[in-house]
PDB file of C-alpha atoms in Angstrom:
ATOM      1  CA  MET A   9     105.995  77.710  81.234  1.00 76.00           C
ATOM      2  CA  PRO A  10     101.797  77.457  81.890  1.00 85.00           C
ATOM      3  CA  ARG A  11     100.654  77.903  85.211  1.00 88.00           C
ATOM      4  CA  PRO A  12      99.888  75.581  87.292  1.00 87.00           C
ATOM      5  CA  PRO A  13      96.547  74.841  88.728  1.00 86.00           C
ATOM      6  CA  LYS A  14      94.116  77.255  90.573  1.00 86.00           C
ATOM      7  CA  PRO A  15      93.170  75.592  94.327  1.00 84.00           C
ATOM      8  CA  LYS A  16      89.867  75.037  95.218  1.00 84.00           C
ATOM      9  CA  ARG A  17      88.004  77.230  96.814  1.00 82.00           C
ATOM     10  CA  ILE A  18      86.241  76.395 100.612  1.00 80.00           C
ATOM     11  CA  LYS A  19      82.668  77.082  99.900  1.00 83.00           C
ATOM     12  CA  GLN A  20      81.839  78.486 103.237  1.00 80.00           C
ATOM     13  CA  ASP A  21      78.011  79.122 104.700  1.00 85.00           C
ATOM     14  CA  PRO A  22      77.128  83.465 104.005  1.00 87.00           C
ATOM     15  CA  LYS A  23      77.434  85.601 106.803  1.00 86.00           C
ATOM     16  CA  THR A  24      73.899  87.155 106.444  1.00 90.00           C
ATOM     17  CA  CYS A  25      73.681  88.057 110.171  1.00 91.00           C
ATOM     18  CA  PRO A  26      74.722  91.400 111.396  1.00 92.00           C
ATOM     19  CA  VAL A  27      76.511  92.290 114.641  1.00 92.00           C
ATOM     20  CA  THR A  28      77.316  95.285 115.777  1.00 94.00           C
ATOM     21  CA  ILE A  29      80.242  96.521 118.085  1.00 93.00           C
ATOM     22  CA  LEU A  30      80.672  98.998 120.182  1.00 96.00           C
ATOM     23  CA  PHE A  31      84.547 100.117 121.194  1.00 96.00           C
ATOM     24  CA  SER A  32      85.945 102.597 123.299  1.00 97.00           C
ATOM     25  CA  ALA A  33      87.960 105.064 121.515  1.00 97.00           C
ATOM     26  CA  GLY A  34      91.334 103.780 122.927  1.00 97.00           C
ATOM     27  CA  GLU A  35      90.381 100.468 122.760  1.00 97.00           C
ATOM     28  CA  MET A  36      89.749 100.724 118.841  1.00 97.00           C
ATOM     29  CA  GLU A  37      93.019 102.017 118.228  1.00 97.00           C
ATOM     30  CA  LEU A  38      94.821  99.476 120.881  1.00 97.00           C
ATOM     31  CA  LEU A  39      92.193  97.235 118.064  1.00 96.00           C
ATOM     32  CA  ASP A  40      93.728  98.836 115.122  1.00 97.00           C
ATOM     33  CA  GLY A  41      97.635  99.138 115.967  1.00 97.00           C
ATOM     34  CA  TYR A  42      97.245  94.884 116.662  1.00 97.00           C
ATOM     35  CA  LEU A  43      95.892  94.834 112.840  1.00 97.00           C
ATOM     36  CA  LYS A  44      98.288  97.284 111.703  1.00 97.00           C
ATOM     37  CA  ARG A  45     101.871  95.206 113.138  1.00 97.00           C
ATOM     38  CA  LYS A  46     100.039  91.883 112.504  1.00 96.00           C
ATOM     39  CA  GLY A  47      99.077  93.039 108.764  1.00 97.00           C
ATOM     40  CA  ILE A  48      96.105  92.447 109.314  1.00 96.00           C
ATOM     41  CA  ARG A  49      93.461  93.825 106.624  1.00 95.00           C
ATOM     42  CA  ASN A  50      89.678  92.150 107.264  1.00 95.00           C
ATOM     43  CA  ARG A  51      88.825  94.191 110.954  1.00 95.00           C
ATOM     44  CA  SER A  52      85.643  92.166 110.473  1.00 94.00           C
ATOM     45  CA  ALA A  53      87.159  88.257 109.708  1.00 93.00           C
ATOM     46  CA  PHE A  54      89.431  88.975 112.973  1.00 96.00           C
ATOM     47  CA  VAL A  55      87.198  89.560 115.455  1.00 95.00           C
ATOM     48  CA  ARG A  56      84.902  86.942 113.973  1.00 93.00           C
ATOM     49  CA  LYS A  57      87.170  84.432 113.982  1.00 94.00           C
ATOM     50  CA  LEU A  58      88.376  85.220 117.453  1.00 94.00           C
ATOM     51  CA  VAL A  59      84.654  85.765 119.325  1.00 93.00           C
ATOM     52  CA  MET A  60      83.862  81.702 117.766  1.00 91.00           C
ATOM     53  CA  ASN A  61      87.631  80.530 118.950  1.00 92.00           C
ATOM     54  CA  LYS A  62      86.080  81.113 122.369  1.00 90.00           C
ATOM     55  CA  VAL A  63      82.848  80.241 122.541  1.00 88.00           C
ATOM     56  CA  LEU A  64      83.647  76.923 120.313  1.00 88.00           C
ATOM     57  CA  LYS A  65      86.421  76.650 122.828  1.00 87.00           C
ATOM     58  CA  ASP A  66      84.144  76.910 125.550  1.00 84.00           C
ATOM     59  CA  ILE A  67      81.577  75.314 124.745  1.00 82.00           C
ATOM     60  CA  SER A  68      84.299  72.539 124.314  1.00 80.00           C
ATOM     61  CA  GLY A  69      85.462  72.075 127.465  1.00 75.00           C
ATOM     62  CA  ASN A  70      82.494  71.937 129.608  1.00 67.00           C
ATOM     63  CA  PRO A  71      79.757  71.096 127.461  1.00 58.00           C
ATOM     64  CA  THR A  72      77.184  69.392 129.176  1.00 60.00           C
ATOM     65  CA  SER A  73      76.967  72.707 131.934  1.00 57.00           C
ATOM     66  CA  LEU A  74      76.868  75.769 129.774  1.00 52.00           C
ATOM     67  CA  PHE A  75      73.631  75.499 129.040  1.00 57.00           C
ATOM     68  CA  ASP A  76      72.316  74.022 132.211  1.00 60.00           C
ATOM     69  CA  SER A  77      72.366  76.390 134.278  1.00 59.00           C
ATOM     70  CA  GLY A  78      70.004  78.215 131.732  1.00 59.00           C
ATOM     71  CA  LYS A  79      72.288  81.395 132.370  1.00 60.00           C
ATOM     72  CA  PHE A  80      75.455  82.719 129.865  1.00 57.00           C
ATOM     73  CA  PRO A  81      77.952  82.326 132.212  1.00 56.00           C
ATOM     74  CA  TYR A  82      79.134  85.917 130.742  1.00 56.00           C
ATOM     75  CA  GLU A  83      75.563  87.304 131.799  1.00 52.00           C
TER      76      GLU A  83
END
């Protein structure tokens, strides 16, 4: 019996801009425990997705005033 065809992969932009995030020991322990419980193996992809979802949600919720003040909301 022939194998089913592999699904087509979606081409993504290469990740070329590094970002460093520092966590405290307690935060790292909490994050690692969460990832282990959920079976998530790629911490970088998880954090990237979490950050981008938050940014996109904030932008879509209030697109006109996000940059109007000249100051970011989390400064």
